[in-house]
PDB file of C-alpha atoms in Angstrom:
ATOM      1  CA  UNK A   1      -9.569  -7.494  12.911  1.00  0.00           C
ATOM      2  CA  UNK A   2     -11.908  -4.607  13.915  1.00  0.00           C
ATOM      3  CA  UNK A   3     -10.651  -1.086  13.828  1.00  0.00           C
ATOM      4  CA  UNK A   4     -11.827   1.474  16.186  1.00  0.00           C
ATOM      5  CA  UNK A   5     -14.853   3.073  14.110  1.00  0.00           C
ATOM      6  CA  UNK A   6     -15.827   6.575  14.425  1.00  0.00           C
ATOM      7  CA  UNK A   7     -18.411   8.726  12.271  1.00  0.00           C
ATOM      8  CA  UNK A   8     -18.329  12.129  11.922  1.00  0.00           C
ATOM      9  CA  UNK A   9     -20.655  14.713   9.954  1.00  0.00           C
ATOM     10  CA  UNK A  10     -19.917  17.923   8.329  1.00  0.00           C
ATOM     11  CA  UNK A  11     -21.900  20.095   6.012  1.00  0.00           C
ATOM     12  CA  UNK A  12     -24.051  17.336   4.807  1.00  0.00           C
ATOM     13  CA  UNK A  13     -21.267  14.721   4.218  1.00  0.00           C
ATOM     14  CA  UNK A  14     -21.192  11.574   6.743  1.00  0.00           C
ATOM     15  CA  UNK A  15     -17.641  10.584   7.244  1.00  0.00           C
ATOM     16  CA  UNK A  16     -15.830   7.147   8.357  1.00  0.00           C
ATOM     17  CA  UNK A  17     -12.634   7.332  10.209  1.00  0.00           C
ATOM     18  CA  UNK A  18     -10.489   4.533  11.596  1.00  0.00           C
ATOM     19  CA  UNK A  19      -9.926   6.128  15.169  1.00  0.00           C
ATOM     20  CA  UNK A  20      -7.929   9.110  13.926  1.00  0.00           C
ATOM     21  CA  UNK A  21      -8.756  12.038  11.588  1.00  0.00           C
ATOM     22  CA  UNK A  22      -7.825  10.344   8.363  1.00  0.00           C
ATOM     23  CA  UNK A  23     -10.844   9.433   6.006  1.00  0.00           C
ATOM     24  CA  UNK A  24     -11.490   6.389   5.080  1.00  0.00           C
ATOM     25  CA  UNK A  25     -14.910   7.254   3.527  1.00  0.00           C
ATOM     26  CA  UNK A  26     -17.040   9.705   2.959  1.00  0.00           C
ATOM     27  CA  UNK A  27     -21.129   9.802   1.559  1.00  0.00           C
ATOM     28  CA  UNK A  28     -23.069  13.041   0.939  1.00  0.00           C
ATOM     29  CA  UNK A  29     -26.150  12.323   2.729  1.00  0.00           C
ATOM     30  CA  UNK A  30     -28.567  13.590   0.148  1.00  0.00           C
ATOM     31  CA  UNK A  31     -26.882  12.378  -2.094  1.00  0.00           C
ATOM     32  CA  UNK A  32     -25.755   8.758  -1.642  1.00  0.00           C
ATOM     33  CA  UNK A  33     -25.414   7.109  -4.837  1.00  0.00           C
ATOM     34  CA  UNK A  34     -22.988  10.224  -5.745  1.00  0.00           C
ATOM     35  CA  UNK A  35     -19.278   9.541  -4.953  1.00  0.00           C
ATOM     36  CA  UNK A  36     -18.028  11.990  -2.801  1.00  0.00           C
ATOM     37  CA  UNK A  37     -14.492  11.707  -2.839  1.00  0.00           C
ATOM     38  CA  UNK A  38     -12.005  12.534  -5.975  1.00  0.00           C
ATOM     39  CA  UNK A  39     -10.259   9.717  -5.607  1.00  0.00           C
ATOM     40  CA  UNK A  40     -13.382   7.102  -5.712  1.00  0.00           C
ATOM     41  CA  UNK A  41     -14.742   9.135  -8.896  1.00  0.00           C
ATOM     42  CA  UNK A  42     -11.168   8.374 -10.479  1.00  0.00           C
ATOM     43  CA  UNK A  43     -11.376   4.584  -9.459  1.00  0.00           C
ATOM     44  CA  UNK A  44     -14.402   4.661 -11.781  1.00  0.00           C
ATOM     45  CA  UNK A  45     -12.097   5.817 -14.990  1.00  0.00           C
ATOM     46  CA  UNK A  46     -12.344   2.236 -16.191  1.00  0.00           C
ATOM     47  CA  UNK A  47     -15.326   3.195 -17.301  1.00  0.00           C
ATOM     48  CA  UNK A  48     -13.510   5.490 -20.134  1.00  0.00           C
ATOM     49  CA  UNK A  49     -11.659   2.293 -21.006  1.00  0.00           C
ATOM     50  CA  UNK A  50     -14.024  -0.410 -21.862  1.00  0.00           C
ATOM     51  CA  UNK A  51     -17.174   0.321 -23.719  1.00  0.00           C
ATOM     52  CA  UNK A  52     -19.873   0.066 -21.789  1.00  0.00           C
ATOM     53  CA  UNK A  53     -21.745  -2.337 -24.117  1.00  0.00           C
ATOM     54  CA  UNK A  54     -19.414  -6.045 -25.069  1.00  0.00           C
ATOM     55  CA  UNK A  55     -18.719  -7.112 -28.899  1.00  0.00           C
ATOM     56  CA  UNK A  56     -21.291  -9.747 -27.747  1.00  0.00           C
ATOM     57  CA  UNK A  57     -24.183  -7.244 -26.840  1.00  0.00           C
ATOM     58  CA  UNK A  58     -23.935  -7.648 -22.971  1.00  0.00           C
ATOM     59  CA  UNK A  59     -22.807  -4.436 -20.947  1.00  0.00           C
ATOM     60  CA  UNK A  60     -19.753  -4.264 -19.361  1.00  0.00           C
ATOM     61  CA  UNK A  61     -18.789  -4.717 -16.552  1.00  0.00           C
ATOM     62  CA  UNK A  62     -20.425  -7.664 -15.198  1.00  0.00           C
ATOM     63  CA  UNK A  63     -18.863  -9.227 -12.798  1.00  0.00           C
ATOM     64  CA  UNK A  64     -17.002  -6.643 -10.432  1.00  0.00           C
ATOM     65  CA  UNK A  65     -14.888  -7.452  -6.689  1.00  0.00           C
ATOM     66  CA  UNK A  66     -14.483  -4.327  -4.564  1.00  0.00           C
ATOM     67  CA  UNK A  67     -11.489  -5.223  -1.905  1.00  0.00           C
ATOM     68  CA  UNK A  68     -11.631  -2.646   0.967  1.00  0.00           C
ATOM     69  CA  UNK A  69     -15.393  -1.661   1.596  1.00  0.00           C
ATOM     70  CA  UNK A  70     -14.988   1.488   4.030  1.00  0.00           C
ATOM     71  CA  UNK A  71     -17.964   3.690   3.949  1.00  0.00           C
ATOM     72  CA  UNK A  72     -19.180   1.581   0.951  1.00  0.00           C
ATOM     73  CA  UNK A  73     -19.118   4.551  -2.207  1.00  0.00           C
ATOM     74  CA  UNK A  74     -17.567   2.283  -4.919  1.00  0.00           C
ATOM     75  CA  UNK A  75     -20.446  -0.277  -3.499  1.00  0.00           C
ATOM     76  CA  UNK A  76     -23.179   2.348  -3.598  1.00  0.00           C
ATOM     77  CA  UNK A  77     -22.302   3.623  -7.082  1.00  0.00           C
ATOM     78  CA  UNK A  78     -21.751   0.182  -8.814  1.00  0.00           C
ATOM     79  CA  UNK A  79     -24.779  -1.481  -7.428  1.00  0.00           C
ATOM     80  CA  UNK A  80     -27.174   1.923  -8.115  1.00  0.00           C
ATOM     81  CA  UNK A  81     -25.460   2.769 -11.488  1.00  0.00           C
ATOM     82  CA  UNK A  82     -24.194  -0.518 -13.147  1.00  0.00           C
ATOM     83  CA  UNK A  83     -27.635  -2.616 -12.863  1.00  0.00           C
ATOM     84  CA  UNK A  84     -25.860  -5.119 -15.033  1.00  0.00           C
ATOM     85  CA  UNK A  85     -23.203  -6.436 -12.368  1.00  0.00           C
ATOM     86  CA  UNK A  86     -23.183  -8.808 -10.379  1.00  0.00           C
ATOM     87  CA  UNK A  87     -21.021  -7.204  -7.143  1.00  0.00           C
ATOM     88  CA  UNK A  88     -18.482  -9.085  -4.382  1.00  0.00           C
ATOM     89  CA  UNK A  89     -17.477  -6.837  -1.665  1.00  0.00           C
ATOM     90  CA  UNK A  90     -14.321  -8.569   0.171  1.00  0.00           C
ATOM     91  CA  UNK A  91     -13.741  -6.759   4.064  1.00  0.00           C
ATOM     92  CA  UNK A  92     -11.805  -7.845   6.879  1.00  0.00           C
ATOM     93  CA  UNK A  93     -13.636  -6.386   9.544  1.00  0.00           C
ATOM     94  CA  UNK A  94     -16.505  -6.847  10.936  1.00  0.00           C
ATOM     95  CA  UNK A  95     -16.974  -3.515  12.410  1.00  0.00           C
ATOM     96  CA  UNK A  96     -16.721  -1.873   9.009  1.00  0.00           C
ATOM     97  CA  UNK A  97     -19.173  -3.974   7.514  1.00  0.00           C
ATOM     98  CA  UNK A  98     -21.540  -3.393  10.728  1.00  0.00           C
ATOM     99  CA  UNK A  99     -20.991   0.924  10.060  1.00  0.00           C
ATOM    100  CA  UNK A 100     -21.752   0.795   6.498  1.00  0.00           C
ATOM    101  CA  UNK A 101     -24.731  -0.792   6.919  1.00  0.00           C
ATOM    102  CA  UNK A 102     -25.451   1.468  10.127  1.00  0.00           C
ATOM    103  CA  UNK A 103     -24.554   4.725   8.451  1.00  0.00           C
ATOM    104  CA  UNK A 104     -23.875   4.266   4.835  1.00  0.00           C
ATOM    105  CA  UNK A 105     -26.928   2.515   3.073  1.00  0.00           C
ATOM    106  CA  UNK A 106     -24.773  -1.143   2.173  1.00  0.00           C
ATOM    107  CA  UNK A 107     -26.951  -2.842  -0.479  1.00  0.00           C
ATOM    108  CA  UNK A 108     -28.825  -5.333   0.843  1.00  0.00           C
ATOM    109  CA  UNK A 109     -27.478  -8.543   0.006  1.00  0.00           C
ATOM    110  CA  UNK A 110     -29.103 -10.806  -2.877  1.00  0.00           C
ATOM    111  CA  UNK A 111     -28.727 -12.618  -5.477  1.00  0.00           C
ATOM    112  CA  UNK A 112     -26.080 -10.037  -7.257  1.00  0.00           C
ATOM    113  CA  UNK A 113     -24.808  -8.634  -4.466  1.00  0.00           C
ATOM    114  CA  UNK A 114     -22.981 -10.092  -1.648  1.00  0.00           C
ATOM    115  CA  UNK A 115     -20.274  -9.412   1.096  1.00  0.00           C
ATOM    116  CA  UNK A 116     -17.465 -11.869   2.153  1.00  0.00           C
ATOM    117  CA  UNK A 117     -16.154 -11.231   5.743  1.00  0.00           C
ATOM    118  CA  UNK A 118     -11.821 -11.873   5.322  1.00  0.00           C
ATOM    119  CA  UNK A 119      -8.863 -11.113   3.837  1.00  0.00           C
ATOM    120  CA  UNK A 120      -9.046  -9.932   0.337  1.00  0.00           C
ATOM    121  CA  UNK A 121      -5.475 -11.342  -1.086  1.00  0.00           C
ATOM    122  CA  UNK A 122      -6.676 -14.832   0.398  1.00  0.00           C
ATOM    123  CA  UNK A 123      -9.873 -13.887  -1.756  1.00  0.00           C
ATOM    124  CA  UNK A 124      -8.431 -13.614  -4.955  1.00  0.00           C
ATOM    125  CA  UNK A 125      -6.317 -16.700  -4.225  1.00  0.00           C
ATOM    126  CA  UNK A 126      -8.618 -19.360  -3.162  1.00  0.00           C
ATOM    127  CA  UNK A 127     -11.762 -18.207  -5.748  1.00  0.00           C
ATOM    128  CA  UNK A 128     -11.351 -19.468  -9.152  1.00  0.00           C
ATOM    129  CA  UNK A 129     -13.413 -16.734 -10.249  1.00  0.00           C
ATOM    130  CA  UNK A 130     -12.899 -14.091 -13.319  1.00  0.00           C
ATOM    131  CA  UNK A 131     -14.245 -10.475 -13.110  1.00  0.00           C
ATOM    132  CA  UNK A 132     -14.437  -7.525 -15.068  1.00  0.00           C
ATOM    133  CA  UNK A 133     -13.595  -5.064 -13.039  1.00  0.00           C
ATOM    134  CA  UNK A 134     -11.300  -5.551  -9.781  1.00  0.00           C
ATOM    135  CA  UNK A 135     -11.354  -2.411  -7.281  1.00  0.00           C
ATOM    136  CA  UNK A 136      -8.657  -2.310  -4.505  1.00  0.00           C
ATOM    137  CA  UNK A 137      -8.871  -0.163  -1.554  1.00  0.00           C
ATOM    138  CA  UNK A 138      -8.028  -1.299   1.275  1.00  0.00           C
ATOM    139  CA  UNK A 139      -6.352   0.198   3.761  1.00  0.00           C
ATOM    140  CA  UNK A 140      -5.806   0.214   7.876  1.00  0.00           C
ATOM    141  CA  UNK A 141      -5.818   2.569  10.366  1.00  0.00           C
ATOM    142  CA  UNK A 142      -1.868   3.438   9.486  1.00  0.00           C
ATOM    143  CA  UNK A 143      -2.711   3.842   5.494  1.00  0.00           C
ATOM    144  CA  UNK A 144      -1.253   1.014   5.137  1.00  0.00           C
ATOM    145  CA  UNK A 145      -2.927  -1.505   2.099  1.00  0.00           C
ATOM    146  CA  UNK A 146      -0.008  -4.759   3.361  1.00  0.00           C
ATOM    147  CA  UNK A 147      -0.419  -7.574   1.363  1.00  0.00           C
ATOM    148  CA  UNK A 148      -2.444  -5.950  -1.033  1.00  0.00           C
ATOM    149  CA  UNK A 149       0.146  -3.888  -2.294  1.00  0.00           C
ATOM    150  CA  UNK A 150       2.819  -6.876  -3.277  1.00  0.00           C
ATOM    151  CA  UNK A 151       3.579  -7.985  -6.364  1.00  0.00           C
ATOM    152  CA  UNK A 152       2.258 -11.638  -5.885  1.00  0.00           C
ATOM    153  CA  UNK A 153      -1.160 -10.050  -5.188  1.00  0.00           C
ATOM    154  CA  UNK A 154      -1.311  -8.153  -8.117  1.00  0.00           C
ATOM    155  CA  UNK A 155      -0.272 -11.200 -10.462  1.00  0.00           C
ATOM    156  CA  UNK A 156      -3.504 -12.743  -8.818  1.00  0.00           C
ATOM    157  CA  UNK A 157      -5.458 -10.099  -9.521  1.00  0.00           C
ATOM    158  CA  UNK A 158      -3.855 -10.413 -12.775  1.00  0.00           C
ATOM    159  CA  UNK A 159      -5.044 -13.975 -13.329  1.00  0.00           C
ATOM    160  CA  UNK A 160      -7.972 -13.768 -12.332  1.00  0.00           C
ATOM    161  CA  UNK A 161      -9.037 -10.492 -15.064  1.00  0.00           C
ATOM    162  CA  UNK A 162     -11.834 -11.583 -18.089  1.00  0.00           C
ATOM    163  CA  UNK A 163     -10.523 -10.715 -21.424  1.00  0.00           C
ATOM    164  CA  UNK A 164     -11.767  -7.237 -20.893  1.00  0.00           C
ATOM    165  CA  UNK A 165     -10.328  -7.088 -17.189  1.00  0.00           C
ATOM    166  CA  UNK A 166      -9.032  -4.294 -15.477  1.00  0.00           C
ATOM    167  CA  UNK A 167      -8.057  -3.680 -12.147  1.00  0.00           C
ATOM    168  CA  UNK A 168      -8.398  -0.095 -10.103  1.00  0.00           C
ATOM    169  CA  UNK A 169      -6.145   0.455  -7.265  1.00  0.00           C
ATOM    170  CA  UNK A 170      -6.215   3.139  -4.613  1.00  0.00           C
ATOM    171  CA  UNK A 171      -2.716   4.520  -3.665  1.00  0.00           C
ATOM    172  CA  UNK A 172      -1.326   6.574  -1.319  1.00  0.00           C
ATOM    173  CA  UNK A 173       0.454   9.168  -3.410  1.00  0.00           C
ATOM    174  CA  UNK A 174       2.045  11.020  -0.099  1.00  0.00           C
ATOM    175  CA  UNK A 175       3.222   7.665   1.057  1.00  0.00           C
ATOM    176  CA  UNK A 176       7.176   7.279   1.083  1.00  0.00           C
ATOM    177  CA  UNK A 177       6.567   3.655  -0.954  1.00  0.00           C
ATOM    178  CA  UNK A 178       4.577   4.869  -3.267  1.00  0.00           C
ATOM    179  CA  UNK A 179       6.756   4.858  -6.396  1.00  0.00           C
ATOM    180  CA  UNK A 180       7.744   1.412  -5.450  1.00  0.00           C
ATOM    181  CA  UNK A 181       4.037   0.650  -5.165  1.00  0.00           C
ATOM    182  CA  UNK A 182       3.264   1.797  -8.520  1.00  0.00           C
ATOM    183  CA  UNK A 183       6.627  -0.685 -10.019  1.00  0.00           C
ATOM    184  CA  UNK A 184       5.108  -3.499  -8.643  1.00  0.00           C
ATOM    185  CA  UNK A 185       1.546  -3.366 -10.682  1.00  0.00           C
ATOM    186  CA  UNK A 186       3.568  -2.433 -13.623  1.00  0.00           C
ATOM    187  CA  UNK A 187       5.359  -5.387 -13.479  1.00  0.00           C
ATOM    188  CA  UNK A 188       2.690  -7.444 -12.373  1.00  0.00           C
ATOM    189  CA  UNK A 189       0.773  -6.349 -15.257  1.00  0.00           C
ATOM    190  CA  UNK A 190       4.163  -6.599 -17.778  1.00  0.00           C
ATOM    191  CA  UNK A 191       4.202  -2.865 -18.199  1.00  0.00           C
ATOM    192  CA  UNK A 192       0.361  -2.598 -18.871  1.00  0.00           C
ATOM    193  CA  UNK A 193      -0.215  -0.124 -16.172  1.00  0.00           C
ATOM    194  CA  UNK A 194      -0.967   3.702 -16.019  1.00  0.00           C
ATOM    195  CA  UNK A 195      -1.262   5.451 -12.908  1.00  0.00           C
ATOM    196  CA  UNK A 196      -3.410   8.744 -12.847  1.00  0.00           C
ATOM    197  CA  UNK A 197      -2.112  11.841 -11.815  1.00  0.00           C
ATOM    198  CA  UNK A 198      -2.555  12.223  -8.141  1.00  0.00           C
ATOM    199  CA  UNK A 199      -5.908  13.873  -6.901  1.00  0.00           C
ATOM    200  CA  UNK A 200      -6.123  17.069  -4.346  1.00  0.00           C
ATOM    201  CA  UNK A 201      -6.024  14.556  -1.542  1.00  0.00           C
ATOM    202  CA  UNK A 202      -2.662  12.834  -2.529  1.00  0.00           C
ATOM    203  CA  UNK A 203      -4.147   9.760  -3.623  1.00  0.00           C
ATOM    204  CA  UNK A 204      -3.116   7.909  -6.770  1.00  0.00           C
ATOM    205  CA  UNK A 205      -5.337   5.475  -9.024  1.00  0.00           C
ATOM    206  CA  UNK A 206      -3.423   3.209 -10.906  1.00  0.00           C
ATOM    207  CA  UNK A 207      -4.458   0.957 -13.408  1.00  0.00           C
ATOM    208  CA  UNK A 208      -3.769  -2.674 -15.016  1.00  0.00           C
ATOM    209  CA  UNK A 209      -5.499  -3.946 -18.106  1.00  0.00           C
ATOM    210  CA  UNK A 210      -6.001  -7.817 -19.011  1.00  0.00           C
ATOM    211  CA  UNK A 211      -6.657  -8.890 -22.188  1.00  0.00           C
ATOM    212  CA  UNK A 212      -7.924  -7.351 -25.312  1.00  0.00           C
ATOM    213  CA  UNK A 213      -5.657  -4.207 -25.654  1.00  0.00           C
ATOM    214  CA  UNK A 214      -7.090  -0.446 -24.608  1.00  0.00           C
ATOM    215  CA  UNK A 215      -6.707   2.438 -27.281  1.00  0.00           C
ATOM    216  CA  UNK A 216      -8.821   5.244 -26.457  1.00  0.00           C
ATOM    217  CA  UNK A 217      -7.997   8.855 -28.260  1.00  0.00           C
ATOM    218  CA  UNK A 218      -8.224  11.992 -25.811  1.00  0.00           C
ATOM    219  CA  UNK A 219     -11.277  12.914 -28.494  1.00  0.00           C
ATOM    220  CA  UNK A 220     -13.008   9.252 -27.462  1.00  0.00           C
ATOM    221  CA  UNK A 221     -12.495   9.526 -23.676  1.00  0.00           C
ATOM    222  CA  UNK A 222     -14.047  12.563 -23.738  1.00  0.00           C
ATOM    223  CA  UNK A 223     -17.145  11.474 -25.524  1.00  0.00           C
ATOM    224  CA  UNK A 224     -17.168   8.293 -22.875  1.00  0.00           C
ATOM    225  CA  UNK A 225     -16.831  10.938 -20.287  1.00  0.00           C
ATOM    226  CA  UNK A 226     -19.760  13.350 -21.473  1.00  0.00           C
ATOM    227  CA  UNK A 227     -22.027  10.128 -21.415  1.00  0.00           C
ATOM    228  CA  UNK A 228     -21.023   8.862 -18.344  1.00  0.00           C
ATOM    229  CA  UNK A 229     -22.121  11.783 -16.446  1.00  0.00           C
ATOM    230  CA  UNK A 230     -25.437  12.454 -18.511  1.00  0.00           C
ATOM    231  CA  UNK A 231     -26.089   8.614 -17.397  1.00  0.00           C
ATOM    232  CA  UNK A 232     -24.794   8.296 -13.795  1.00  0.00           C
ATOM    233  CA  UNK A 233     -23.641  12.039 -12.687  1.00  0.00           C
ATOM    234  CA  UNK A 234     -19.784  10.905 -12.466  1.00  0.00           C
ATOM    235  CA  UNK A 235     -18.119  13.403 -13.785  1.00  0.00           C
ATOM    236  CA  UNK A 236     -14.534  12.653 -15.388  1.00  0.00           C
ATOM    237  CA  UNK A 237     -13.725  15.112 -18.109  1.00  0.00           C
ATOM    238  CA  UNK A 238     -11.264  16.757 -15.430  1.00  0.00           C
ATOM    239  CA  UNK A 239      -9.646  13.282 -15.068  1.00  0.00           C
ATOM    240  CA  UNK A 240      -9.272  13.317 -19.015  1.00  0.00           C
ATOM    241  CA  UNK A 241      -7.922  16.928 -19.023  1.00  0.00           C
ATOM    242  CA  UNK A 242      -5.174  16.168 -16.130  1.00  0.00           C
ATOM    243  CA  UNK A 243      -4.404  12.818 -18.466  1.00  0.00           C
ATOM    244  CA  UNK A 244      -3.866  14.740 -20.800  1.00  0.00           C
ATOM    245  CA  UNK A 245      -2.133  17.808 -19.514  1.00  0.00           C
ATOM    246  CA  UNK A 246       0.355  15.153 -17.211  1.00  0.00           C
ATOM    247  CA  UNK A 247       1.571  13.735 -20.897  1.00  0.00           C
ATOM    248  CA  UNK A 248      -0.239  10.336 -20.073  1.00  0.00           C
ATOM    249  CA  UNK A 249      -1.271  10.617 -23.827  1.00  0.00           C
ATOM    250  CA  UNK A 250       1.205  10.980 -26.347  1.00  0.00           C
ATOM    251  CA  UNK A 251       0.067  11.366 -29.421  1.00  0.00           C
ATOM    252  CA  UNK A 252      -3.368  12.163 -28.246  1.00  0.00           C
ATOM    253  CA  UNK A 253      -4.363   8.225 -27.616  1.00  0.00           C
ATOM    254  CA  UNK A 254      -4.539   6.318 -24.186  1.00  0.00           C
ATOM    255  CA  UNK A 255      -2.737   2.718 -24.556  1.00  0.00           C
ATOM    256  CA  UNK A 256      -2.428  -0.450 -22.050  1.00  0.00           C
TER     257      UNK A 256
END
């Protein structure tokens, strides 16, 4: 599978597109370790859900699988920003692979970070693997995600979560399915789920937790936020203030 590949560049941002004018990337070219987009900032939230350092000392996460690599942001950040993991990128095309590299700075691969060419549901499936942090978005040139937006898929991803786990998943909020899309991780995930308001673009991040239960009050996201963006630059106190203003918090506290 290679989609037609076409780069464009506007006021300082380098842009991926899949042979029409949809975006399937974007990186500011002074500033590549920065995540352009809204929606790939919000994919980052789990970050306000686990602490960043484990009951056992270690940091989390430490083990993260990025399915979808398009112009390699959620790559970029982890690897830059989250020295700590060890990264899997799954893609299934070529071409993609070949562009980021090209035009968006793709980690060179090592010891903690690799790429594995194919299908990303097949991934999940066939590795007996657990990670930390699961991020899904992949899409083709149609916006469509296919098998990775079923429910078996998601009950993989489920399975395959650490204690801490939680998986991040890129929808497409203007998309006629999404509401049905959003059903299928909460039942995959038996009702552990949230899904973030959507962003400017339309796009949704939804989210499914593993293991060890999440409470976070609006007052300790907040706090996670502020340190966040001393540390890395991501900025999420606007994702806590729409959480919060969208009634995603009753009570004041965050659960899954």
């Amino acid at each position: 599978m290679n989609p037609p590949i076409d780069i464009s560049e506007e006021a300082g941002v380098r842009y991926l597109h899949f042979g029409s004018d949809w975006i399937q990337g974007a990186m500011r070219i002074r500033k590549p370790y920065a995540l352009e987009l809204a929606y790939t900032r919000e994919m980052m939230a789990g970050l306000l859900l686990r602490d960043g350092l484990a009951a056992d000392g270690g940091h989390w996460p430490r083990k993260v699988l990025i399915i979808g690599l398009g112009a390699a942001s959620l790559a970029r950040f982890v690897h830059h920003h989250l020295p700590q993991a060890r990264i899997r990128v799954v893609e299934i095309a070529p071409a993609v692979v070949a562009a980021a590299r090209q035009f968006f700075k793709l980690p060179t691969e090592d010891a903690r970070f690799s790429v594995h060419l194919g299908c990303g549901a097949q991934f999940v499936l066939e590795h007996d693997e657990t990670w930390d942090y699961v991020l899904v978005d992949g899409f083709d040139r149609n916006a469509r995600a296919g098998v990775l937006d079923t429910e078996p898929f998601h009950q993989a991803v489920r399975a395959r979560l650490s204690a801490r786990g939680i998986m991040a998943v890129n929808l497409f909020g203007r998309a006629r399915g999404y509401k049905a899309s959003l059903q299928r991780i909460v039942r995959a995930f038996d009702d552990r789920a949230l899904a973030f308001p959507s962003c400017d673009s339309g796009n949704v991040v939804a989210f499914g937790a593993a293991g060890e239960p999440i409470e976070r009050s609006v007052e300790e996201l907040r706090e996670r936020a502020r340190q966040l963006k001393a540390e890395t630059g991501l900025d999420l106190l606007p994702t806590v203030t729409r959480l919060e203003a969208a009634g995603e918090l009753p009570g004041g506290v965050l659960r899954m």
